[in-house]
Amino acid sequence: MPIRTAVSVLLWSLVLSLQGCATAIVAGAATGAVMAHDRRTVGSFVDDQAVEVKAAAGIAADNQLEGQVHINVTSMNGIVLLSGEAANTEARDRVLSQVRTIPSIRRIHNEIRIAPPSAFGNRSRDTWYTTKVKSRLLFTRDLDSTRIKVVTENTTVYLLGLVTQREGEIAANSAAHVDGIGGVVKLFEYIDKP
Protein backbone atom coordinates (compact mmCIF):
# COMPACT_ATOMS: atom_id res chain seq x y z
CA MET A 1 0.00 0.00 0.00
CA PRO A 2 1.45 3.38 -0.94
CA ILE A 3 2.38 5.64 1.99
CA ARG A 4 -0.08 8.31 0.88
CA THR A 5 -2.96 5.79 0.98
CA ALA A 6 -1.85 4.42 4.35
CA VAL A 7 -1.72 7.93 5.81
CA SER A 8 -5.18 8.70 4.40
CA VAL A 9 -6.62 5.52 5.91
CA LEU A 10 -4.97 6.28 9.24
CA LEU A 11 -6.28 9.86 9.28
CA TRP A 12 -9.82 8.76 8.41
CA SER A 13 -9.69 6.09 11.11
CA LEU A 14 -8.57 8.70 13.61
CA VAL A 15 -11.32 11.12 12.57
CA LEU A 16 -13.99 8.42 12.78
CA SER A 17 -12.78 7.24 16.17
CA LEU A 18 -12.74 10.80 17.47
CA GLN A 19 -16.29 11.28 16.23
CA GLY A 20 -17.29 8.35 18.42
CA CYS A 21 -15.54 10.00 21.36
CA ALA A 22 -17.29 13.27 20.65
CA THR A 23 -20.61 11.46 20.61
CA ALA A 24 -19.80 9.80 23.92
CA ILE A 25 -18.72 13.13 25.41
CA VAL A 26 -21.90 14.86 24.21
CA ALA A 27 -24.08 11.99 25.48
CA GLY A 28 -22.29 12.07 28.82
CA ALA A 29 -22.74 15.84 29.08
CA ALA A 30 -26.44 15.54 28.22
CA THR A 31 -26.89 12.87 30.89
CA GLY A 32 -25.08 15.10 33.38
CA ALA A 33 -27.37 18.01 32.51
CA VAL A 34 -30.45 15.86 33.05
CA MET A 35 -29.07 14.55 36.35
CA ALA A 36 -28.50 18.12 37.56
CA HIS A 37 -32.28 18.74 37.44
CA ASP A 38 -33.53 15.24 38.16
CA ARG A 39 -34.88 14.65 41.66
CA ARG A 40 -33.93 10.98 41.57
CA THR A 41 -30.74 9.86 43.24
CA VAL A 42 -27.91 8.78 40.96
CA GLY A 43 -28.59 5.21 42.11
CA SER A 44 -32.27 5.44 41.15
CA PHE A 45 -31.36 6.95 37.79
CA VAL A 46 -28.98 4.06 37.08
CA ASP A 47 -31.50 1.49 38.35
CA ASP A 48 -34.19 2.94 36.06
CA GLN A 49 -31.89 2.69 33.05
CA ALA A 50 -31.04 -0.91 33.99
CA VAL A 51 -34.74 -1.82 34.36
CA GLU A 52 -35.53 -0.46 30.90
CA VAL A 53 -32.61 -2.30 29.28
CA LYS A 54 -33.26 -5.62 31.09
CA ALA A 55 -36.98 -5.56 30.34
CA ALA A 56 -36.53 -4.69 26.67
CA ALA A 57 -33.82 -7.35 26.26
CA GLY A 58 -35.93 -10.00 27.98
CA ILE A 59 -38.94 -9.26 25.79
CA ALA A 60 -36.84 -9.23 22.61
CA ALA A 61 -35.16 -12.53 23.52
CA ASP A 62 -38.44 -14.37 24.12
CA ASN A 63 -39.18 -16.33 20.93
CA GLN A 64 -42.82 -16.83 21.95
CA LEU A 65 -43.35 -13.05 21.87
CA GLU A 66 -41.78 -12.50 18.47
CA GLY A 67 -44.26 -10.71 16.22
CA GLN A 68 -46.86 -10.80 19.00
CA VAL A 69 -45.99 -7.60 20.89
CA HIS A 70 -44.77 -4.04 20.60
CA ILE A 71 -43.86 -2.95 24.12
CA ASN A 72 -42.34 0.26 25.47
CA VAL A 73 -40.76 0.12 28.92
CA THR A 74 -40.34 3.36 30.85
CA SER A 75 -38.99 3.45 34.40
CA MET A 76 -39.03 6.44 36.75
CA ASN A 77 -37.82 5.99 40.33
CA GLY A 78 -38.75 2.30 40.32
CA ILE A 79 -42.21 2.90 38.86
CA VAL A 80 -42.54 1.20 35.47
CA LEU A 81 -44.92 2.06 32.66
CA LEU A 82 -45.54 -0.73 30.17
CA SER A 83 -47.27 0.56 27.08
CA GLY A 84 -47.87 -0.78 23.60
CA GLU A 85 -49.76 -3.73 22.21
CA ALA A 86 -49.95 -7.48 22.69
CA ALA A 87 -51.79 -9.68 20.22
CA ASN A 88 -53.56 -11.54 23.04
CA THR A 89 -53.83 -11.75 26.82
CA GLU A 90 -51.34 -14.62 26.97
CA ALA A 91 -48.63 -12.47 25.33
CA ARG A 92 -49.44 -9.54 27.61
CA ASP A 93 -49.31 -11.75 30.70
CA ARG A 94 -46.00 -13.24 29.55
CA VAL A 95 -44.52 -9.72 29.26
CA LEU A 96 -45.81 -8.82 32.73
CA SER A 97 -44.37 -12.00 34.22
CA GLN A 98 -40.94 -11.27 32.75
CA VAL A 99 -40.88 -7.66 33.90
CA ARG A 100 -42.03 -8.54 37.43
CA THR A 101 -38.84 -10.59 37.94
CA ILE A 102 -36.61 -7.51 37.62
CA PRO A 103 -35.33 -6.26 40.97
CA SER A 104 -35.79 -2.62 42.04
CA ILE A 105 -39.25 -2.27 40.48
CA ARG A 106 -41.65 -0.84 43.06
CA ARG A 107 -44.81 -0.64 40.93
CA ILE A 108 -45.92 -1.48 37.38
CA HIS A 109 -48.53 0.47 35.42
CA ASN A 110 -49.83 -1.95 32.80
CA GLU A 111 -51.09 0.06 29.83
CA ILE A 112 -50.58 -2.71 27.28
CA ARG A 113 -53.55 -2.86 24.92
CA ILE A 114 -54.78 -6.15 23.47
CA ALA A 115 -54.37 -5.38 19.78
CA PRO A 116 -52.07 -6.26 16.89
CA PRO A 117 -48.64 -4.61 17.23
CA SER A 118 -48.85 -1.05 15.93
CA ALA A 119 -47.53 -0.01 12.54
CA PHE A 120 -44.54 2.28 12.05
CA GLY A 121 -46.83 5.15 11.02
CA ASN A 122 -48.69 5.04 14.34
CA ARG A 123 -45.42 4.99 16.26
CA SER A 124 -44.14 7.95 14.27
CA ARG A 125 -47.33 9.87 15.06
CA ASP A 126 -46.90 9.11 18.76
CA THR A 127 -43.29 10.30 18.60
CA TRP A 128 -44.52 13.53 17.03
CA TYR A 129 -47.06 14.03 19.85
CA THR A 130 -44.36 13.39 22.45
CA THR A 131 -42.20 16.05 20.79
CA LYS A 132 -45.11 18.51 20.75
CA VAL A 133 -45.87 17.90 24.43
CA LYS A 134 -42.21 18.23 25.44
CA SER A 135 -41.94 21.47 23.48
CA ARG A 136 -45.04 22.84 25.14
CA LEU A 137 -43.78 21.87 28.60
CA LEU A 138 -40.44 23.51 27.86
CA PHE A 139 -42.16 26.89 27.56
CA THR A 140 -44.66 26.41 30.39
CA ARG A 141 -44.21 28.92 33.19
CA ASP A 142 -43.44 27.71 36.72
CA LEU A 143 -42.38 24.27 35.47
CA ASP A 144 -38.97 22.62 35.07
CA SER A 145 -39.80 20.40 32.12
CA THR A 146 -36.60 18.37 32.57
CA ARG A 147 -38.28 16.72 35.55
CA ILE A 148 -41.15 15.35 33.45
CA LYS A 149 -40.86 12.19 31.35
CA VAL A 150 -43.34 12.09 28.46
CA VAL A 151 -44.47 8.87 26.75
CA THR A 152 -47.15 8.74 24.05
CA GLU A 153 -48.89 5.53 23.07
CA ASN A 154 -51.85 5.40 20.69
CA THR A 155 -52.26 9.22 21.10
CA THR A 156 -52.53 8.94 24.91
CA VAL A 157 -49.87 10.94 26.73
CA TYR A 158 -48.40 9.53 29.96
CA LEU A 159 -46.54 11.89 32.29
CA LEU A 160 -44.06 10.55 34.84
CA GLY A 161 -41.70 12.19 37.29
CA LEU A 162 -40.96 13.18 40.85
CA VAL A 163 -42.93 16.40 41.15
CA THR A 164 -44.96 18.51 43.53
CA GLN A 165 -48.73 18.31 43.16
CA ARG A 166 -48.72 21.84 41.73
CA GLU A 167 -46.06 20.91 39.14
CA GLY A 168 -48.07 17.83 38.19
CA GLU A 169 -51.22 19.87 37.63
CA ILE A 170 -49.36 22.51 35.61
CA ALA A 171 -47.75 19.82 33.42
CA ALA A 172 -51.01 17.90 32.88
CA ASN A 173 -52.97 21.06 32.04
CA SER A 174 -50.30 22.22 29.63
CA ALA A 175 -50.07 18.81 27.90
CA ALA A 176 -53.87 18.60 27.60
CA HIS A 177 -53.81 21.64 25.29
CA VAL A 178 -51.77 19.88 22.59
CA ASP A 179 -53.99 19.32 19.56
CA GLY A 180 -54.62 15.74 18.49
CA ILE A 181 -53.79 13.83 21.65
CA GLY A 182 -56.35 11.40 23.00
CA GLY A 183 -55.83 12.19 26.68
CA VAL A 184 -53.32 12.74 29.46
CA VAL A 185 -52.59 10.19 32.19
CA LYS A 186 -50.65 11.38 35.26
CA LEU A 187 -48.35 8.72 36.70
CA PHE A 188 -46.41 11.14 38.88
CA GLU A 189 -44.85 10.36 42.21
CA TYR A 190 -45.59 13.37 44.40
CA ILE A 191 -42.88 14.67 46.71
CA ASP A 192 -45.32 16.77 48.74
CA LYS A 193 -47.96 14.22 49.68
CA PRO A 194 -50.53 15.70 52.09
PDB file of C-alpha atoms in Angstrom:
ATOM      1  CA  MET A   1       0.000   0.000   0.000  1.00  0.00           C
ATOM      2  CA  PRO A   2       1.452   3.383  -0.944  1.00  0.00           C
ATOM      3  CA  ILE A   3       2.378   5.639   1.993  1.00  0.00           C
ATOM      4  CA  ARG A   4      -0.084   8.309   0.876  1.00  0.00           C
ATOM      5  CA  THR A   5      -2.963   5.793   0.976  1.00  0.00           C
ATOM      6  CA  ALA A   6      -1.851   4.420   4.349  1.00  0.00           C
ATOM      7  CA  VAL A   7      -1.719   7.931   5.809  1.00  0.00           C
ATOM      8  CA  SER A   8      -5.180   8.697   4.402  1.00  0.00           C
ATOM      9  CA  VAL A   9      -6.624   5.517   5.906  1.00  0.00           C
ATOM     10  CA  LEU A  10      -4.965   6.277   9.243  1.00  0.00           C
ATOM     11  CA  LEU A  11      -6.280   9.858   9.277  1.00  0.00           C
ATOM     12  CA  TRP A  12      -9.822   8.763   8.410  1.00  0.00           C
ATOM     13  CA  SER A  13      -9.692   6.089  11.109  1.00  0.00           C
ATOM     14  CA  LEU A  14      -8.565   8.702  13.607  1.00  0.00           C
ATOM     15  CA  VAL A  15     -11.317  11.119  12.568  1.00  0.00           C
ATOM     16  CA  LEU A  16     -13.986   8.417  12.779  1.00  0.00           C
ATOM     17  CA  SER A  17     -12.776   7.236  16.172  1.00  0.00           C
ATOM     18  CA  LEU A  18     -12.744  10.799  17.471  1.00  0.00           C
ATOM     19  CA  GLN A  19     -16.286  11.281  16.229  1.00  0.00           C
ATOM     20  CA  GLY A  20     -17.287   8.354  18.422  1.00  0.00           C
ATOM     21  CA  CYS A  21     -15.542  10.004  21.364  1.00  0.00           C
ATOM     22  CA  ALA A  22     -17.293  13.269  20.652  1.00  0.00           C
ATOM     23  CA  THR A  23     -20.612  11.461  20.614  1.00  0.00           C
ATOM     24  CA  ALA A  24     -19.796   9.797  23.924  1.00  0.00           C
ATOM     25  CA  ILE A  25     -18.722  13.132  25.409  1.00  0.00           C
ATOM     26  CA  VAL A  26     -21.903  14.861  24.210  1.00  0.00           C
ATOM     27  CA  ALA A  27     -24.084  11.992  25.476  1.00  0.00           C
ATOM     28  CA  GLY A  28     -22.294  12.070  28.820  1.00  0.00           C
ATOM     29  CA  ALA A  29     -22.741  15.839  29.076  1.00  0.00           C
ATOM     30  CA  ALA A  30     -26.441  15.537  28.219  1.00  0.00           C
ATOM     31  CA  THR A  31     -26.891  12.870  30.893  1.00  0.00           C
ATOM     32  CA  GLY A  32     -25.077  15.098  33.381  1.00  0.00           C
ATOM     33  CA  ALA A  33     -27.370  18.013  32.512  1.00  0.00           C
ATOM     34  CA  VAL A  34     -30.452  15.862  33.048  1.00  0.00           C
ATOM     35  CA  MET A  35     -29.068  14.555  36.345  1.00  0.00           C
ATOM     36  CA  ALA A  36     -28.501  18.121  37.560  1.00  0.00           C
ATOM     37  CA  HIS A  37     -32.276  18.738  37.436  1.00  0.00           C
ATOM     38  CA  ASP A  38     -33.531  15.243  38.156  1.00  0.00           C
ATOM     39  CA  ARG A  39     -34.882  14.647  41.658  1.00  0.00           C
ATOM     40  CA  ARG A  40     -33.925  10.980  41.574  1.00  0.00           C
ATOM     41  CA  THR A  41     -30.736   9.860  43.241  1.00  0.00           C
ATOM     42  CA  VAL A  42     -27.913   8.777  40.963  1.00  0.00           C
ATOM     43  CA  GLY A  43     -28.588   5.207  42.105  1.00  0.00           C
ATOM     44  CA  SER A  44     -32.271   5.444  41.152  1.00  0.00           C
ATOM     45  CA  PHE A  45     -31.364   6.954  37.793  1.00  0.00           C
ATOM     46  CA  VAL A  46     -28.977   4.059  37.079  1.00  0.00           C
ATOM     47  CA  ASP A  47     -31.503   1.493  38.352  1.00  0.00           C
ATOM     48  CA  ASP A  48     -34.188   2.938  36.056  1.00  0.00           C
ATOM     49  CA  GLN A  49     -31.891   2.687  33.048  1.00  0.00           C
ATOM     50  CA  ALA A  50     -31.040  -0.913  33.988  1.00  0.00           C
ATOM     51  CA  VAL A  51     -34.744  -1.823  34.362  1.00  0.00           C
ATOM     52  CA  GLU A  52     -35.531  -0.459  30.901  1.00  0.00           C
ATOM     53  CA  VAL A  53     -32.610  -2.304  29.283  1.00  0.00           C
ATOM     54  CA  LYS A  54     -33.263  -5.623  31.088  1.00  0.00           C
ATOM     55  CA  ALA A  55     -36.983  -5.557  30.344  1.00  0.00           C
ATOM     56  CA  ALA A  56     -36.532  -4.694  26.667  1.00  0.00           C
ATOM     57  CA  ALA A  57     -33.820  -7.349  26.260  1.00  0.00           C
ATOM     58  CA  GLY A  58     -35.932  -9.999  27.978  1.00  0.00           C
ATOM     59  CA  ILE A  59     -38.943  -9.257  25.792  1.00  0.00           C
ATOM     60  CA  ALA A  60     -36.842  -9.227  22.608  1.00  0.00           C
ATOM     61  CA  ALA A  61     -35.159 -12.526  23.518  1.00  0.00           C
ATOM     62  CA  ASP A  62     -38.441 -14.371  24.116  1.00  0.00           C
ATOM     63  CA  ASN A  63     -39.185 -16.328  20.927  1.00  0.00           C
ATOM     64  CA  GLN A  64     -42.822 -16.827  21.952  1.00  0.00           C
ATOM     65  CA  LEU A  65     -43.353 -13.047  21.866  1.00  0.00           C
ATOM     66  CA  GLU A  66     -41.783 -12.503  18.468  1.00  0.00           C
ATOM     67  CA  GLY A  67     -44.263 -10.707  16.224  1.00  0.00           C
ATOM     68  CA  GLN A  68     -46.862 -10.798  19.000  1.00  0.00           C
ATOM     69  CA  VAL A  69     -45.992  -7.604  20.892  1.00  0.00           C
ATOM     70  CA  HIS A  70     -44.773  -4.037  20.601  1.00  0.00           C
ATOM     71  CA  ILE A  71     -43.862  -2.947  24.121  1.00  0.00           C
ATOM     72  CA  ASN A  72     -42.340   0.258  25.471  1.00  0.00           C
ATOM     73  CA  VAL A  73     -40.760   0.117  28.919  1.00  0.00           C
ATOM     74  CA  THR A  74     -40.336   3.362  30.848  1.00  0.00           C
ATOM     75  CA  SER A  75     -38.987   3.445  34.399  1.00  0.00           C
ATOM     76  CA  MET A  76     -39.031   6.437  36.753  1.00  0.00           C
ATOM     77  CA  ASN A  77     -37.817   5.985  40.330  1.00  0.00           C
ATOM     78  CA  GLY A  78     -38.753   2.304  40.322  1.00  0.00           C
ATOM     79  CA  ILE A  79     -42.206   2.902  38.860  1.00  0.00           C
ATOM     80  CA  VAL A  80     -42.539   1.205  35.472  1.00  0.00           C
ATOM     81  CA  LEU A  81     -44.917   2.060  32.663  1.00  0.00           C
ATOM     82  CA  LEU A  82     -45.543  -0.732  30.174  1.00  0.00           C
ATOM     83  CA  SER A  83     -47.266   0.564  27.075  1.00  0.00           C
ATOM     84  CA  GLY A  84     -47.870  -0.780  23.602  1.00  0.00           C
ATOM     85  CA  GLU A  85     -49.755  -3.728  22.212  1.00  0.00           C
ATOM     86  CA  ALA A  86     -49.949  -7.475  22.695  1.00  0.00           C
ATOM     87  CA  ALA A  87     -51.791  -9.677  20.218  1.00  0.00           C
ATOM     88  CA  ASN A  88     -53.565 -11.536  23.039  1.00  0.00           C
ATOM     89  CA  THR A  89     -53.830 -11.749  26.820  1.00  0.00           C
ATOM     90  CA  GLU A  90     -51.336 -14.618  26.973  1.00  0.00           C
ATOM     91  CA  ALA A  91     -48.631 -12.475  25.329  1.00  0.00           C
ATOM     92  CA  ARG A  92     -49.445  -9.536  27.610  1.00  0.00           C
ATOM     93  CA  ASP A  93     -49.309 -11.745  30.698  1.00  0.00           C
ATOM     94  CA  ARG A  94     -45.998 -13.237  29.548  1.00  0.00           C
ATOM     95  CA  VAL A  95     -44.517  -9.722  29.256  1.00  0.00           C
ATOM     96  CA  LEU A  96     -45.810  -8.816  32.725  1.00  0.00           C
ATOM     97  CA  SER A  97     -44.368 -12.001  34.224  1.00  0.00           C
ATOM     98  CA  GLN A  98     -40.944 -11.273  32.751  1.00  0.00           C
ATOM     99  CA  VAL A  99     -40.881  -7.662  33.899  1.00  0.00           C
ATOM    100  CA  ARG A 100     -42.026  -8.536  37.431  1.00  0.00           C
ATOM    101  CA  THR A 101     -38.836 -10.586  37.945  1.00  0.00           C
ATOM    102  CA  ILE A 102     -36.608  -7.507  37.617  1.00  0.00           C
ATOM    103  CA  PRO A 103     -35.329  -6.257  40.969  1.00  0.00           C
ATOM    104  CA  SER A 104     -35.792  -2.616  42.040  1.00  0.00           C
ATOM    105  CA  ILE A 105     -39.253  -2.265  40.483  1.00  0.00           C
ATOM    106  CA  ARG A 106     -41.651  -0.842  43.063  1.00  0.00           C
ATOM    107  CA  ARG A 107     -44.812  -0.639  40.934  1.00  0.00           C
ATOM    108  CA  ILE A 108     -45.919  -1.477  37.379  1.00  0.00           C
ATOM    109  CA  HIS A 109     -48.530   0.469  35.416  1.00  0.00           C
ATOM    110  CA  ASN A 110     -49.835  -1.950  32.798  1.00  0.00           C
ATOM    111  CA  GLU A 111     -51.089   0.063  29.835  1.00  0.00           C
ATOM    112  CA  ILE A 112     -50.580  -2.714  27.281  1.00  0.00           C
ATOM    113  CA  ARG A 113     -53.555  -2.858  24.918  1.00  0.00           C
ATOM    114  CA  ILE A 114     -54.781  -6.149  23.468  1.00  0.00           C
ATOM    115  CA  ALA A 115     -54.367  -5.378  19.779  1.00  0.00           C
ATOM    116  CA  PRO A 116     -52.065  -6.264  16.891  1.00  0.00           C
ATOM    117  CA  PRO A 117     -48.638  -4.609  17.235  1.00  0.00           C
ATOM    118  CA  SER A 118     -48.847  -1.052  15.928  1.00  0.00           C
ATOM    119  CA  ALA A 119     -47.533  -0.010  12.540  1.00  0.00           C
ATOM    120  CA  PHE A 120     -44.536   2.285  12.053  1.00  0.00           C
ATOM    121  CA  GLY A 121     -46.834   5.148  11.019  1.00  0.00           C
ATOM    122  CA  ASN A 122     -48.686   5.039  14.337  1.00  0.00           C
ATOM    123  CA  ARG A 123     -45.423   4.990  16.260  1.00  0.00           C
ATOM    124  CA  SER A 124     -44.139   7.954  14.269  1.00  0.00           C
ATOM    125  CA  ARG A 125     -47.331   9.865  15.061  1.00  0.00           C
ATOM    126  CA  ASP A 126     -46.901   9.111  18.759  1.00  0.00           C
ATOM    127  CA  THR A 127     -43.289  10.305  18.603  1.00  0.00           C
ATOM    128  CA  TRP A 128     -44.522  13.535  17.034  1.00  0.00           C
ATOM    129  CA  TYR A 129     -47.057  14.031  19.849  1.00  0.00           C
ATOM    130  CA  THR A 130     -44.357  13.386  22.450  1.00  0.00           C
ATOM    131  CA  THR A 131     -42.200  16.054  20.787  1.00  0.00           C
ATOM    132  CA  LYS A 132     -45.108  18.507  20.751  1.00  0.00           C
ATOM    133  CA  VAL A 133     -45.875  17.898  24.431  1.00  0.00           C
ATOM    134  CA  LYS A 134     -42.210  18.229  25.444  1.00  0.00           C
ATOM    135  CA  SER A 135     -41.942  21.465  23.481  1.00  0.00           C
ATOM    136  CA  ARG A 136     -45.037  22.845  25.138  1.00  0.00           C
ATOM    137  CA  LEU A 137     -43.783  21.869  28.603  1.00  0.00           C
ATOM    138  CA  LEU A 138     -40.436  23.509  27.864  1.00  0.00           C
ATOM    139  CA  PHE A 139     -42.164  26.887  27.556  1.00  0.00           C
ATOM    140  CA  THR A 140     -44.662  26.414  30.386  1.00  0.00           C
ATOM    141  CA  ARG A 141     -44.208  28.922  33.194  1.00  0.00           C
ATOM    142  CA  ASP A 142     -43.443  27.707  36.717  1.00  0.00           C
ATOM    143  CA  LEU A 143     -42.382  24.265  35.472  1.00  0.00           C
ATOM    144  CA  ASP A 144     -38.972  22.618  35.074  1.00  0.00           C
ATOM    145  CA  SER A 145     -39.797  20.401  32.117  1.00  0.00           C
ATOM    146  CA  THR A 146     -36.601  18.368  32.569  1.00  0.00           C
ATOM    147  CA  ARG A 147     -38.285  16.718  35.555  1.00  0.00           C
ATOM    148  CA  ILE A 148     -41.152  15.347  33.452  1.00  0.00           C
ATOM    149  CA  LYS A 149     -40.861  12.193  31.346  1.00  0.00           C
ATOM    150  CA  VAL A 150     -43.340  12.089  28.458  1.00  0.00           C
ATOM    151  CA  VAL A 151     -44.468   8.867  26.746  1.00  0.00           C
ATOM    152  CA  THR A 152     -47.151   8.737  24.055  1.00  0.00           C
ATOM    153  CA  GLU A 153     -48.887   5.531  23.074  1.00  0.00           C
ATOM    154  CA  ASN A 154     -51.855   5.403  20.693  1.00  0.00           C
ATOM    155  CA  THR A 155     -52.257   9.218  21.098  1.00  0.00           C
ATOM    156  CA  THR A 156     -52.535   8.941  24.911  1.00  0.00           C
ATOM    157  CA  VAL A 157     -49.866  10.943  26.733  1.00  0.00           C
ATOM    158  CA  TYR A 158     -48.396   9.528  29.958  1.00  0.00           C
ATOM    159  CA  LEU A 159     -46.539  11.891  32.295  1.00  0.00           C
ATOM    160  CA  LEU A 160     -44.056  10.551  34.836  1.00  0.00           C
ATOM    161  CA  GLY A 161     -41.697  12.187  37.293  1.00  0.00           C
ATOM    162  CA  LEU A 162     -40.962  13.183  40.852  1.00  0.00           C
ATOM    163  CA  VAL A 163     -42.934  16.399  41.153  1.00  0.00           C
ATOM    164  CA  THR A 164     -44.958  18.510  43.530  1.00  0.00           C
ATOM    165  CA  GLN A 165     -48.727  18.313  43.160  1.00  0.00           C
ATOM    166  CA  ARG A 166     -48.715  21.844  41.728  1.00  0.00           C
ATOM    167  CA  GLU A 167     -46.057  20.915  39.144  1.00  0.00           C
ATOM    168  CA  GLY A 168     -48.065  17.831  38.193  1.00  0.00           C
ATOM    169  CA  GLU A 169     -51.219  19.874  37.627  1.00  0.00           C
ATOM    170  CA  ILE A 170     -49.357  22.511  35.611  1.00  0.00           C
ATOM    171  CA  ALA A 171     -47.751  19.820  33.423  1.00  0.00           C
ATOM    172  CA  ALA A 172     -51.006  17.904  32.877  1.00  0.00           C
ATOM    173  CA  ASN A 173     -52.970  21.064  32.045  1.00  0.00           C
ATOM    174  CA  SER A 174     -50.296  22.217  29.627  1.00  0.00           C
ATOM    175  CA  ALA A 175     -50.072  18.806  27.895  1.00  0.00           C
ATOM    176  CA  ALA A 176     -53.868  18.605  27.599  1.00  0.00           C
ATOM    177  CA  HIS A 177     -53.808  21.641  25.289  1.00  0.00           C
ATOM    178  CA  VAL A 178     -51.765  19.880  22.591  1.00  0.00           C
ATOM    179  CA  ASP A 179     -53.988  19.318  19.562  1.00  0.00           C
ATOM    180  CA  GLY A 180     -54.618  15.737  18.487  1.00  0.00           C
ATOM    181  CA  ILE A 181     -53.790  13.834  21.651  1.00  0.00           C
ATOM    182  CA  GLY A 182     -56.352  11.401  23.005  1.00  0.00           C
ATOM    183  CA  GLY A 183     -55.829  12.195  26.675  1.00  0.00           C
ATOM    184  CA  VAL A 184     -53.323  12.735  29.464  1.00  0.00           C
ATOM    185  CA  VAL A 185     -52.585  10.188  32.192  1.00  0.00           C
ATOM    186  CA  LYS A 186     -50.654  11.378  35.258  1.00  0.00           C
ATOM    187  CA  LEU A 187     -48.349   8.723  36.702  1.00  0.00           C
ATOM    188  CA  PHE A 188     -46.413  11.135  38.883  1.00  0.00           C
ATOM    189  CA  GLU A 189     -44.846  10.359  42.207  1.00  0.00           C
ATOM    190  CA  TYR A 190     -45.589  13.368  44.404  1.00  0.00           C
ATOM    191  CA  ILE A 191     -42.879  14.670  46.708  1.00  0.00           C
ATOM    192  CA  ASP A 192     -45.315  16.774  48.745  1.00  0.00           C
ATOM    193  CA  LYS A 193     -47.961  14.216  49.682  1.00  0.00           C
ATOM    194  CA  PRO A 194     -50.535  15.704  52.086  1.00  0.00           C
TER     195      PRO A 194
END
